[in-house]
Coordinates of C-alpha atoms in Angstrom, one line a residue:
Chain L
X1 CA 0.0 0.0 0.0
X2 CA 1.5 3.3 -1.1
X3 CA 2.1 5.7 1.8
X4 CA 1.4 9.3 1.0
X5 CA 2.9 12.1 3.2
X6 CA 2.0 15.7 3.1
X7 CA 4.2 18.8 3.5
X8 CA 3.5 19.4 7.2
X9 CA 4.6 15.8 8.0
X10 CA 7.7 16.1 5.9
X11 CA 8.7 19.4 7.5
X12 CA 8.3 17.8 11.0
X13 CA 10.5 14.9 10.3
X14 CA 13.3 17.1 8.8
X15 CA 14.1 18.2 12.3
X16 CA 14.8 14.7 13.4
X17 CA 16.9 13.3 10.6
X18 CA 20.5 14.0 9.4
X19 CA 20.0 15.1 5.8
X20 CA 23.5 16.4 5.5
X21 CA 25.1 13.1 6.1
X22 CA 22.6 11.3 3.7
X23 CA 23.5 13.8 0.9
X24 CA 27.2 13.4 1.7
X25 CA 26.9 9.6 1.3
X26 CA 25.0 10.2 -2.0
X27 CA 27.7 12.2 -3.5
X28 CA 30.3 9.5 -2.7
X29 CA 28.2 6.9 -4.3
X30 CA 27.7 9.1 -7.3
X31 CA 31.4 9.8 -7.8
X32 CA 32.2 6.2 -7.3
X33 CA 30.0 5.3 -10.3
X34 CA 27.4 3.5 -8.1
X35 CA 24.5 5.6 -9.1
X36 CA 22.4 5.1 -12.3
X37 CA 21.2 8.6 -13.2
X38 CA 19.7 9.1 -16.7
X39 CA 19.5 12.5 -18.4
X40 CA 17.1 14.9 -16.8
X41 CA 13.6 15.0 -18.3
X42 CA 12.2 18.4 -19.2
X43 CA 8.9 20.1 -20.1
X44 CA 8.8 23.7 -21.1
X45 CA 5.6 25.9 -21.1
X46 CA 5.1 29.2 -22.8
X47 CA 1.9 30.7 -21.6
X48 CA 2.3 31.3 -18.7
X49 CA 6.1 30.6 -18.8
X50 CA 7.2 27.6 -16.7
X51 CA 9.2 24.5 -16.6
X52 CA 9.1 21.0 -15.1
X53 CA 12.0 18.8 -14.6
X54 CA 12.1 15.0 -13.8
X55 CA 15.3 13.8 -12.0
X56 CA 15.5 10.1 -11.3
X57 CA 17.6 7.1 -10.7
X58 CA 18.9 4.8 -8.2
X59 CA 22.0 3.6 -6.3
X60 CA 23.0 0.1 -7.3
X61 CA 22.4 -2.6 -4.6
X62 CA 20.1 -0.2 -2.8
X63 CA 16.4 -1.0 -2.1
X64 CA 14.8 1.9 -3.9
X65 CA 14.6 3.9 -6.9
X66 CA 13.3 7.5 -6.9
X67 CA 11.6 9.8 -9.4
X68 CA 11.5 13.6 -8.5
X69 CA 9.4 16.1 -10.3
X70 CA 10.0 19.8 -9.6
X71 CA 8.6 22.8 -11.4
X72 CA 9.0 26.6 -11.6
X73 CA 6.1 28.9 -12.7
X74 CA 7.3 32.3 -11.8
X75 CA 4.1 34.1 -12.5
X76 CA 2.5 32.1 -9.7
X77 CA 3.7 35.0 -7.4
X78 CA 1.0 37.2 -8.9
X79 CA -1.5 34.6 -8.0
X80 CA -0.2 34.5 -4.4
X81 CA 1.0 30.9 -4.8
X82 CA 4.5 29.4 -4.6
X83 CA 6.3 29.4 -7.9
X84 CA 8.0 26.2 -7.1
X85 CA 6.2 22.8 -6.8
X86 CA 7.1 19.2 -6.8
X87 CA 6.7 15.6 -5.6
X88 CA 9.1 12.8 -4.8
X89 CA 8.2 9.1 -5.5
X90 CA 9.9 6.2 -3.9
X91 CA 9.7 2.8 -5.6
X92 CA 11.1 -0.6 -4.7
X93 CA 14.1 -1.5 -6.8
X94 CA 13.2 -5.2 -6.3
X95 CA 9.5 -5.2 -7.4
X96 CA 8.7 -1.8 -8.9
X97 CA 6.0 -1.2 -6.3
X98 CA 5.4 2.5 -5.4
X99 CA 6.2 2.6 -1.7
X100 CA 5.7 6.2 -0.9
X101 CA 4.8 9.6 -2.3
X102 CA 6.2 12.7 -0.6
X103 CA 4.0 15.7 -1.5
X104 CA 6.8 18.1 -0.7
X105 CA 5.6 20.9 -3.0
X106 CA 9.3 21.4 -4.0
X107 CA 10.5 21.9 -0.4
X108 CA 12.8 18.9 -0.4
X109 CA 14.5 20.2 -3.5
X110 CA 15.4 23.4 -1.6
X111 CA 16.5 21.4 1.4
X112 CA 18.7 18.9 -0.5
X113 CA 20.3 21.9 -2.3
X114 CA 21.0 23.6 1.0
X115 CA 22.4 20.4 2.5
X116 CA 24.8 20.1 -0.4
X117 CA 26.1 23.6 0.6
X118 CA 26.9 22.4 4.1
X119 CA 28.7 19.3 2.7
X120 CA 30.8 21.6 0.5
X121 CA 31.6 23.9 3.5
X122 CA 32.7 21.0 5.6
X123 CA 35.4 20.2 3.2
X124 CA 36.3 23.5 1.6
X125 CA 35.5 26.4 4.0
X126 CA 38.3 28.2 5.8
X127 CA 39.0 27.0 9.4
X128 CA 37.8 30.3 10.8
X129 CA 34.8 31.8 9.1
X130 CA 34.7 35.6 9.7
X131 CA 31.4 36.4 8.1
X132 CA 29.0 34.5 5.7
X133 CA 28.3 36.5 2.6
X134 CA 25.1 35.7 0.8
X135 CA 24.1 36.8 -2.7
X136 CA 20.3 36.5 -3.1
X137 CA 17.8 37.1 -0.3
X138 CA 15.4 34.4 -1.3
X139 CA 14.6 31.0 0.2
X140 CA 17.9 29.4 -0.8
X141 CA 19.8 32.3 0.7
X142 CA 18.2 31.5 4.0
X143 CA 18.4 27.7 3.8
X144 CA 22.0 27.6 2.8
X145 CA 22.9 29.6 5.9
X146 CA 20.7 27.5 8.2
X147 CA 22.2 24.2 7.0
X148 CA 25.7 25.6 7.4
X149 CA 25.1 25.6 11.1
X150 CA 25.7 21.8 11.1
X151 CA 29.3 22.4 10.1
X152 CA 30.2 25.9 11.4
X153 CA 29.1 28.2 14.3
X154 CA 29.3 31.7 12.5
X155 CA 26.2 33.7 13.0
X156 CA 27.3 36.9 11.2
X157 CA 25.7 37.3 7.8
X158 CA 26.0 40.0 5.1
X159 CA 23.3 39.7 2.5
X160 CA 23.4 41.3 -1.0
X161 CA 20.4 42.0 -3.1
X162 CA 18.7 44.4 -5.5
X163 CA 15.3 44.5 -3.9
X164 CA 15.3 46.5 -0.7
X165 CA 12.1 44.9 0.5
X166 CA 13.4 41.4 0.0
X167 CA 16.6 42.4 1.8
X168 CA 14.7 43.7 4.8
X169 CA 12.5 40.6 4.9
X170 CA 15.6 38.4 4.8
X171 CA 17.2 40.4 7.7
X172 CA 14.0 40.3 9.8
X173 CA 13.5 36.5 9.3
X174 CA 17.1 35.5 9.9
X175 CA 17.5 37.8 12.9
X176 CA 14.4 36.3 14.5
X177 CA 16.4 33.0 14.3
X178 CA 19.4 34.3 16.0
X179 CA 21.6 35.5 13.2
X180 CA 23.2 39.0 13.1
X181 CA 22.4 40.3 9.6
X182 CA 23.7 43.3 7.6
X183 CA 22.3 44.1 4.2
X184 CA 24.2 45.6 1.3
X185 CA 23.9 46.5 -2.5
X186 CA 27.7 46.3 -2.9
X187 CA 29.2 43.1 -4.1
X188 CA 32.7 44.5 -3.2
X189 CA 31.6 44.8 0.4
X190 CA 30.7 41.1 0.6
X191 CA 34.1 40.2 -0.9
X192 CA 35.9 42.5 1.4
X193 CA 34.3 41.2 4.6
X194 CA 33.2 37.6 4.1
X195 CA 35.5 34.6 3.7
X196 CA 32.6 32.2 3.0
X197 CA 30.4 33.4 0.2
X198 CA 27.3 31.7 -1.2
X199 CA 25.8 32.8 -4.5
X200 CA 22.1 32.0 -4.8
X201 CA 20.7 34.3 -7.5
X202 CA 19.3 33.6 -11.0
X203 CA 21.8 36.2 -12.4
X204 CA 22.9 36.1 -16.0
X205 CA 25.8 38.5 -15.5
X206 CA 28.7 38.0 -13.1
X207 CA 28.2 39.5 -9.6
X208 CA 31.8 39.1 -8.5
X209 CA 35.1 39.8 -10.4
X210 CA 38.4 38.0 -9.9
X211 CA 40.2 41.0 -8.4
X212 CA 37.6 41.3 -5.6
X213 CA 38.2 37.8 -4.2
X214 CA 40.6 37.8 -1.3
X215 CA 43.0 34.9 -0.5
X216 CA 41.4 32.3 1.8
X217 CA 37.9 32.8 0.5
X218 CA 35.6 30.0 -0.3
X219 CA 32.6 30.4 -2.7
X220 CA 29.7 28.0 -3.0
X221 CA 27.9 28.9 -6.3
X222 CA 24.5 27.3 -6.6
X223 CA 22.3 29.8 -8.5
X224 CA 23.3 29.0 -12.0
X225 CA 21.7 25.8 -13.2
X226 CA 21.4 26.5 -16.9
X227 CA 24.0 27.1 -19.6
X228 CA 23.1 30.8 -19.6
X229 CA 23.0 31.7 -15.9
X230 CA 26.3 33.1 -14.5
X231 CA 27.1 34.5 -11.1
X232 CA 30.9 34.5 -11.1
X233 CA 33.5 36.0 -13.5
X234 CA 34.9 33.1 -15.4
X235 CA 38.4 34.2 -14.4
X236 CA 37.5 33.4 -10.7
X237 CA 37.3 29.7 -11.6
X238 CA 40.4 29.9 -13.7
X239 CA 42.5 31.3 -10.8
X240 CA 41.0 29.4 -7.9
X241 CA 43.3 26.9 -6.1
X242 CA 40.6 24.2 -5.9
X243 CA 37.5 23.9 -8.2
X244 CA 34.9 21.4 -7.1
X245 CA 31.8 20.3 -9.0
X246 CA 28.9 18.4 -7.7
X247 CA 28.9 16.5 -11.1
X248 CA 31.7 17.0 -13.5
X249 CA 29.4 15.9 -16.3
X250 CA 26.7 18.4 -15.5
X251 CA 29.0 21.3 -14.5
X252 CA 30.8 21.3 -17.9
X253 CA 27.4 21.7 -19.5
X254 CA 25.7 24.3 -17.2
X255 CA 26.5 26.6 -14.3
X256 CA 29.6 28.5 -13.3
X257 CA 32.3 26.0 -14.3
X258 CA 30.6 25.6 -17.7
X259 CA 31.2 29.3 -18.3
X260 CA 35.0 28.9 -17.7
X261 CA 35.1 25.5 -19.4
X262 CA 33.5 26.7 -22.6
X263 CA 36.1 29.5 -22.7
X264 CA 38.9 27.1 -22.2
X265 CA 39.8 28.7 -19.0
X266 CA 39.6 25.5 -17.0
X267 CA 40.3 21.9 -18.1
X268 CA 38.2 18.9 -17.1
X269 CA 41.2 17.4 -15.1
X270 CA 41.4 20.6 -13.0
X271 CA 37.9 20.0 -11.7
X272 CA 37.4 17.7 -8.7
X273 CA 34.0 16.0 -8.1
X274 CA 32.5 16.6 -4.7
X275 CA 32.1 12.9 -3.9
X276 CA 35.9 12.4 -4.5
X277 CA 36.6 15.2 -2.0
X278 CA 34.4 13.6 0.6
X279 CA 36.0 10.2 0.1
X280 CA 39.5 11.7 0.1
X281 CA 39.4 14.9 2.2
X282 CA 43.1 15.7 1.3
X283 CA 41.6 16.8 -2.0
X284 CA 39.8 19.6 -0.2
X285 CA 41.3 22.7 1.4
X286 CA 44.8 22.2 2.7
X287 CA 45.8 25.8 3.5
X288 CA 44.2 28.9 5.0
X289 CA 45.1 31.2 2.0
X290 CA 43.6 29.0 -0.8
X291 CA 40.8 30.2 -2.9
X292 CA 38.2 27.4 -3.3
X293 CA 35.1 27.3 -5.4
X294 CA 32.3 24.8 -5.4
X295 CA 29.7 24.7 -8.2
X296 CA 26.4 23.1 -7.4
X297 CA 24.0 22.3 -10.3
X298 CA 21.9 19.8 -8.4
X299 CA 22.2 16.0 -9.0
X300 CA 19.5 13.4 -8.8
X301 CA 21.5 11.4 -6.2
X302 CA 20.5 14.2 -3.8
X303 CA 16.9 13.6 -4.5
X304 CA 17.3 9.8 -4.1
X305 CA 19.0 10.3 -0.8
X306 CA 16.7 12.8 0.8
X307 CA 13.6 10.9 -0.4
X308 CA 14.9 7.7 1.2
X309 CA 15.9 9.5 4.4
X310 CA 12.6 11.3 4.8
X311 CA 10.6 8.2 4.0
X312 CA 12.6 6.1 6.5
X313 CA 12.0 8.7 9.2
X314 CA 8.3 9.0 8.5
X315 CA 7.6 5.3 8.2
X316 CA 9.4 4.4 11.4
X317 CA 7.4 6.8 13.5
Chain U
X1 CA -4.6 20.2 -2.3
X2 CA -3.5 17.1 -4.3
X3 CA -6.3 14.5 -4.7
X4 CA -5.1 10.9 -4.4
X5 CA -7.2 8.2 -5.8
X6 CA -6.7 4.4 -5.3
X7 CA -7.1 1.6 -7.8
X8 CA -10.7 0.6 -6.6
X9 CA -11.9 4.1 -7.2
X10 CA -10.3 4.3 -10.6
X11 CA -11.8 0.9 -11.6
X12 CA -15.3 2.1 -10.6
X13 CA -15.1 5.3 -12.7
X14 CA -13.9 3.5 -15.8
X15 CA -17.4 2.1 -16.2
X16 CA -18.8 5.6 -16.4
X17 CA -16.5 7.3 -18.7
X18 CA -15.9 7.1 -22.5
X19 CA -12.1 6.2 -22.6
X20 CA -12.2 5.3 -26.2
X21 CA -13.3 8.8 -27.4
X22 CA -10.7 10.4 -25.2
X23 CA -7.9 8.2 -26.6
X24 CA -9.2 8.9 -30.2
X25 CA -9.1 12.7 -29.6
X26 CA -5.6 12.3 -28.1
X27 CA -4.3 10.6 -31.3
X28 CA -5.7 13.4 -33.4
X29 CA -4.0 16.1 -31.3
X30 CA -0.8 14.0 -31.5
X31 CA -0.9 13.7 -35.3
X32 CA -1.7 17.3 -35.7
X33 CA 1.5 18.3 -33.8
X34 CA -0.4 19.7 -30.9
X35 CA 1.1 17.4 -28.3
X36 CA 4.5 18.1 -26.6
X37 CA 6.0 14.7 -25.9
X38 CA 9.7 14.4 -25.0
X39 CA 11.6 11.1 -25.3
X40 CA 10.6 8.3 -22.9
X41 CA 12.7 8.1 -19.7
X42 CA 13.9 4.7 -18.8
X43 CA 15.5 2.9 -15.8
X44 CA 16.7 -0.7 -16.2
X45 CA 17.4 -3.1 -13.3
X46 CA 19.4 -6.3 -13.3
X47 CA 18.8 -8.2 -10.1
X48 CA 16.0 -8.9 -10.2
X49 CA 15.5 -7.9 -13.9
X50 CA 13.0 -5.1 -14.3
X51 CA 12.3 -1.8 -16.1
X52 CA 10.6 1.4 -15.4
X53 CA 9.5 3.9 -18.1
X54 CA 8.4 7.5 -17.7
X55 CA 6.0 8.8 -20.4
X56 CA 5.0 12.4 -20.1
X57 CA 3.9 15.6 -21.9
X58 CA 0.9 17.8 -22.6
X59 CA -1.4 19.0 -25.3
X60 CA -0.9 22.6 -26.0
X61 CA -3.6 24.9 -24.8
X62 CA -4.9 22.2 -22.5
X63 CA -5.2 22.7 -18.7
X64 CA -2.9 19.9 -17.7
X65 CA 0.3 18.1 -18.1
X66 CA 0.8 14.4 -17.2
X67 CA 3.6 12.2 -16.0
X68 CA 3.1 8.5 -16.1
X69 CA 5.4 5.9 -14.6
X70 CA 4.9 2.2 -15.5
X71 CA 7.2 -0.7 -14.5
X72 CA 7.6 -4.4 -15.3
X73 CA 9.3 -6.8 -12.9
X74 CA 8.6 -10.2 -14.2
X75 CA 9.9 -12.2 -11.3
X76 CA 7.1 -10.6 -9.2
X77 CA 5.0 -13.5 -10.4
X78 CA 7.1 -15.8 -8.2
X79 CA 6.3 -13.6 -5.2
X80 CA 2.6 -13.7 -6.0
X81 CA 2.4 -9.9 -6.8
X82 CA 1.7 -8.2 -10.1
X83 CA 4.6 -7.8 -12.5
X84 CA 3.3 -4.5 -13.7
X85 CA 3.0 -1.4 -11.6
X86 CA 2.6 2.3 -12.1
X87 CA 1.2 5.7 -11.2
X88 CA -0.2 8.6 -13.2
X89 CA 0.4 12.2 -12.1
X90 CA -1.8 15.1 -13.3
X91 CA -0.4 18.6 -12.9
X92 CA -1.7 22.1 -13.9
X93 CA -0.1 23.4 -17.0
X94 CA -0.8 26.9 -15.7
X95 CA 0.8 26.8 -12.2
X96 CA 2.7 23.5 -12.1
X97 CA 0.6 22.4 -9.1
X98 CA 0.2 18.7 -8.6
X99 CA -3.7 18.3 -9.0
X100 CA -4.1 14.6 -8.7
X101 CA -2.3 11.2 -8.2
X102 CA -3.9 8.2 -9.7
X103 CA -2.5 5.1 -7.9
X104 CA -3.5 2.8 -10.8
X105 CA -0.8 0.2 -10.2
X106 CA -0.3 0.0 -14.1
X107 CA -4.0 -0.7 -14.8
X108 CA -4.6 2.5 -16.8
X109 CA -1.7 1.7 -19.0
X110 CA -3.5 -1.6 -19.9
X111 CA -6.8 0.2 -20.4
X112 CA -5.4 3.0 -22.6
X113 CA -3.7 0.3 -24.7
X114 CA -6.8 -1.7 -25.1
X115 CA -8.8 1.5 -26.0
X116 CA -6.3 2.2 -28.8
X117 CA -7.2 -1.2 -30.2
X118 CA -10.8 -0.2 -30.3
X119 CA -10.0 3.1 -32.0
X120 CA -8.0 1.2 -34.6
X121 CA -10.8 -1.4 -35.2
X122 CA -13.3 1.5 -35.7
X123 CA -11.4 2.7 -38.7
X124 CA -9.7 -0.4 -40.1
X125 CA -11.7 -3.5 -39.2
X126 CA -13.8 -5.2 -42.0
X127 CA -17.5 -4.3 -41.9
X128 CA -18.4 -7.9 -40.8
X129 CA -16.2 -9.4 -38.3
X130 CA -16.5 -13.2 -38.4
X131 CA -14.4 -14.1 -35.5
X132 CA -11.7 -12.3 -33.4
X133 CA -8.4 -14.0 -33.2
X134 CA -6.2 -13.3 -30.3
X135 CA -2.5 -14.1 -29.9
X136 CA -1.6 -14.1 -26.2
X137 CA -3.9 -15.1 -23.4
X138 CA -2.8 -12.6 -20.9
X139 CA -4.5 -9.4 -19.5
X140 CA -4.1 -7.5 -22.8
X141 CA -5.6 -10.3 -24.8
X142 CA -8.7 -10.0 -22.6
X143 CA -8.9 -6.2 -22.5
X144 CA -8.4 -5.7 -26.2
X145 CA -11.5 -7.9 -26.8
X146 CA -13.6 -6.2 -24.1
X147 CA -12.8 -2.7 -25.5
X148 CA -13.6 -3.9 -29.0
X149 CA -17.2 -4.2 -27.9
X150 CA -17.6 -0.4 -28.1
X151 CA -17.1 -0.7 -31.9
X152 CA -18.2 -4.2 -32.9
X153 CA -20.7 -6.8 -31.6
X154 CA -18.8 -10.0 -32.4
X155 CA -18.6 -12.3 -29.4
X156 CA -16.7 -15.2 -31.1
X157 CA -13.1 -15.4 -30.0
X158 CA -10.3 -17.9 -31.0
X159 CA -7.3 -17.5 -28.7
X160 CA -3.8 -18.7 -29.4
X161 CA -1.2 -19.5 -26.8
X162 CA 1.6 -21.9 -25.7
X163 CA 0.6 -22.3 -22.1
X164 CA -2.4 -24.7 -21.9
X165 CA -3.3 -23.5 -18.3
X166 CA -3.3 -19.8 -19.4
X167 CA -5.5 -20.7 -22.4
X168 CA -8.0 -22.4 -20.2
X169 CA -8.0 -19.5 -17.7
X170 CA -8.6 -17.1 -20.6
X171 CA -11.5 -19.3 -21.9
X172 CA -13.1 -19.5 -18.5
X173 CA -12.8 -15.8 -17.7
X174 CA -14.1 -14.6 -21.1
X175 CA -16.9 -17.2 -21.3
X176 CA -18.1 -16.0 -17.9
X177 CA -18.4 -12.6 -19.5
X178 CA -20.6 -13.8 -22.4
X179 CA -18.0 -14.6 -25.1
X180 CA -17.8 -17.9 -27.0
X181 CA -14.1 -18.9 -26.8
X182 CA -12.2 -21.5 -28.7
X183 CA -8.5 -22.2 -27.8
X184 CA -5.7 -23.2 -30.3
X185 CA -2.0 -23.8 -30.5
X186 CA -2.1 -23.3 -34.3
X187 CA -1.5 -19.8 -35.7
X188 CA -2.7 -21.0 -39.1
X189 CA -6.1 -21.8 -37.6
X190 CA -6.4 -18.2 -36.3
X191 CA -5.5 -16.8 -39.8
X192 CA -8.0 -19.2 -41.5
X193 CA -11.0 -18.4 -39.4
X194 CA -10.6 -14.8 -38.0
X195 CA -10.7 -11.6 -40.0
X196 CA -9.8 -9.4 -37.0
X197 CA -6.6 -10.5 -35.4
X198 CA -4.9 -9.0 -32.3
X199 CA -1.3 -9.9 -31.5
X200 CA -0.6 -9.3 -27.8
X201 CA 2.5 -11.5 -27.0
X202 CA 6.1 -10.6 -26.1
X203 CA 7.3 -12.8 -29.0
X204 CA 10.7 -12.3 -30.6
X205 CA 9.9 -14.5 -33.6
X206 CA 7.0 -13.9 -36.0
X207 CA 3.8 -15.8 -35.2
X208 CA 2.2 -15.3 -38.6
X209 CA 3.6 -15.5 -42.1
X210 CA 2.5 -13.5 -45.1
X211 CA 1.0 -16.5 -46.9
X212 CA -1.3 -17.3 -44.0
X213 CA -3.1 -13.8 -44.1
X214 CA -6.4 -13.9 -46.0
X215 CA -7.7 -10.9 -48.0
X216 CA -9.9 -8.7 -45.9
X217 CA -8.0 -9.3 -42.7
X218 CA -7.2 -6.6 -40.2
X219 CA -4.3 -7.1 -37.8
X220 CA -3.8 -4.9 -34.7
X221 CA -0.2 -5.7 -33.5
X222 CA 0.4 -4.4 -30.0
X223 CA 2.8 -6.9 -28.3
X224 CA 6.1 -5.6 -29.7
X225 CA 7.2 -2.5 -28.0
X226 CA 11.0 -2.8 -28.3
X227 CA 13.3 -3.0 -31.3
X228 CA 13.8 -6.7 -30.7
X229 CA 10.2 -8.0 -30.3
X230 CA 8.5 -9.2 -33.5
X231 CA 5.1 -10.9 -33.9
X232 CA 4.5 -10.5 -37.6
X233 CA 6.6 -11.7 -40.6
X234 CA 8.0 -8.4 -42.0
X235 CA 6.6 -9.3 -45.4
X236 CA 3.0 -8.9 -44.0
X237 CA 3.7 -5.2 -43.5
X238 CA 5.2 -5.0 -47.0
X239 CA 2.3 -6.5 -48.7
X240 CA -0.5 -4.9 -46.6
X241 CA -2.9 -2.4 -48.4
X242 CA -2.9 -0.1 -45.4
X243 CA -0.2 0.2 -42.7
X244 CA -1.1 2.5 -39.8
X245 CA 1.2 3.4 -36.9
X246 CA 0.2 5.0 -33.6
X247 CA 3.3 7.1 -33.9
X248 CA 5.4 7.1 -37.0
X249 CA 8.4 8.4 -35.1
X250 CA 8.2 5.5 -32.6
X251 CA 7.1 2.7 -35.0
X252 CA 10.1 3.2 -37.2
X253 CA 12.3 2.6 -34.1
X254 CA 10.5 -0.3 -32.4
X255 CA 7.7 -2.7 -32.9
X256 CA 6.4 -4.5 -36.1
X257 CA 6.7 -1.7 -38.6
X258 CA 10.3 -1.1 -37.4
X259 CA 11.1 -4.7 -38.4
X260 CA 9.9 -4.0 -42.0
X261 CA 11.3 -0.5 -42.1
X262 CA 14.9 -1.5 -41.1
X263 CA 14.8 -4.1 -43.8
X264 CA 13.7 -1.5 -46.3
X265 CA 10.4 -3.4 -46.9
X266 CA 8.3 -0.3 -46.2
X267 CA 9.0 3.4 -46.6
X268 CA 8.0 6.1 -44.2
X269 CA 5.6 7.7 -46.7
X270 CA 3.7 4.4 -46.9
X271 CA 2.9 4.5 -43.2
X272 CA -0.2 6.4 -42.1
X273 CA -0.5 7.8 -38.5
X274 CA -3.5 6.7 -36.6
X275 CA -4.5 10.3 -35.7
X276 CA -4.6 11.2 -39.5
X277 CA -6.9 8.2 -40.2
X278 CA -9.2 9.4 -37.4
X279 CA -9.3 13.0 -38.8
X280 CA -9.6 11.7 -42.4
X281 CA -11.5 8.4 -42.3
X282 CA -11.0 8.0 -46.0
X283 CA -7.5 7.1 -45.2
X284 CA -8.8 4.0 -43.4
X285 CA -10.3 0.8 -44.9
X286 CA -12.2 1.5 -48.1
X287 CA -12.8 -2.1 -49.4
X288 CA -13.7 -5.4 -47.9
X289 CA -10.8 -7.3 -49.4
X290 CA -8.1 -5.0 -48.1
X291 CA -5.4 -6.3 -45.7
X292 CA -4.9 -3.6 -43.0
X293 CA -2.3 -3.5 -40.2
X294 CA -2.1 -1.2 -37.3
X295 CA 1.0 -1.2 -35.1
X296 CA 0.6 0.1 -31.6
X297 CA 3.7 0.9 -29.5
X298 CA 2.0 3.1 -26.9
X299 CA 2.2 6.9 -27.0
X300 CA 2.3 9.3 -24.0
X301 CA -0.8 11.1 -25.4
X302 CA -2.8 8.1 -24.5
X303 CA -1.6 8.5 -20.9
X304 CA -2.4 12.2 -20.9
X305 CA -5.9 11.6 -22.2
X306 CA -6.8 8.7 -19.8
X307 CA -5.4 10.5 -16.8
X308 CA -7.5 13.6 -17.5
X309 CA -10.6 11.6 -18.2
X310 CA -10.4 9.5 -15.1
X311 CA -9.5 12.5 -13.0
X312 CA -12.4 14.6 -14.3
X313 CA -14.7 11.6 -13.7
X314 CA -13.5 11.1 -10.1
X315 CA -13.4 14.8 -9.1
X316 CA -16.9 15.5 -10.4
X317 CA -18.5 12.7 -8.3

């Protein structure tokens, strides 16, 4: 009998399970070639504009396979409903039976993306984080910071944005949760004061230039997930000491690394896959003055892992 | 709020809705280029062997988009559970919201396939059907005959199979529903006595040869859905008066027509798409002595249509 869980149940269980470790294990399986992940399925809509993506696959010798659907319809905001939506389906890898449906409305996609940021920081962030710089005052800008708390104690945030109202809302929300938040419209100010920077915008033009980046800075770039989007000057990737991709295959086709790769500023053998860094931490940051970059485009293995973990938590209650 | 419907509710509503007309309309939209249908997603499993397929898409200017998952794990039979499984998801094309989940366990895939057989017979079967010949005594062999009743009144069935027990079970089930059923292990006997033939087996070697086919016969071939499977001698397609494909794009890559096409026995411009025949019935059977063949490989537009129709029926109750 298929178990169906709604968003409130899913949100409850998230406080009781270790998503970050599950995502970390998933990246290792992925980089070791143990995950079967076909190309992403895509549907595009014109009127109103929207998109739906199907990410799916399984880890060999596991019990499950997972199909995740996530959509973005940005004009939903005018209707007062969430632009993002989604559902995660967990099937038996042994019989094909549909074990569980998580009606997460896109929330677990946000969470698994934020958890990947924490995994990255664990292996690449400088030992002492002065201040966390956040580009983008949306939901991911909040979640990335919250999930970082599993790997660092810094509560000082500087958030960059172009919409004053959104910045104030971010400040208010995060301060109510115990963070100290400054807002800015100056990217240089972020680069000058923060040594852990998260970019979480849909920008199509670079927000940071190479000259702005101080030694010892780590940047997690997760906003760009298409071939067009671009948050970092491609020269930043070129000059970084360590460049990490959640998936080398995906990051050479879309996102920040893609922008450098297609300009021949970085070669494939200069990119390290996140799962390899987790399995061999010596591939991660080894000195305080290194500049490290991680590019996250989102891999189905994250969906597989979070779906399993949430289901196991809910079904054992 | 996503509405979730279980198999018993879905089976109930099927008696109250006109699936055949919905499938017929879907094929017309498809052949008129109004359906957006990306390539099928596929997952293959080795131990135990199994497969899962994702068919999805939408009809332009419609309200919905649909994602269908169907799987086959044939060793399930040893466990006493159904080898086929599945679920159909109905989303809003305007907001991306997940409107409804049909926990059909693969049943609607069987139904939409049988309904396509009825659509085909409506346009290609001879005016007077002497006897319906069925290759394959499985669930599809039953459903094809039942759905034919919406377009013809013939109750005389001759069923071919290799498993005597399965043949007897078929006979028993169908006779209890008012059919007169003979069983046979001779393909020639089917060809000699039946002028509407349905092939619904997973055979990889032809069951019928060209010389066996009498003038005036119609064959609906729906068993072969991979490049390897093959139920009809390729020469039958070559010499038929009318060759219809549910999808020309799919049928030149898999199924019966594919077997003739890759041997250069039939050209693309000799194949008529089912939606075109429905829209222009003069493309269908025009004389009693014609030999007509329809090859059904299964198109996502069928899943889109049956999901919509079942949802509309259930939600208006």
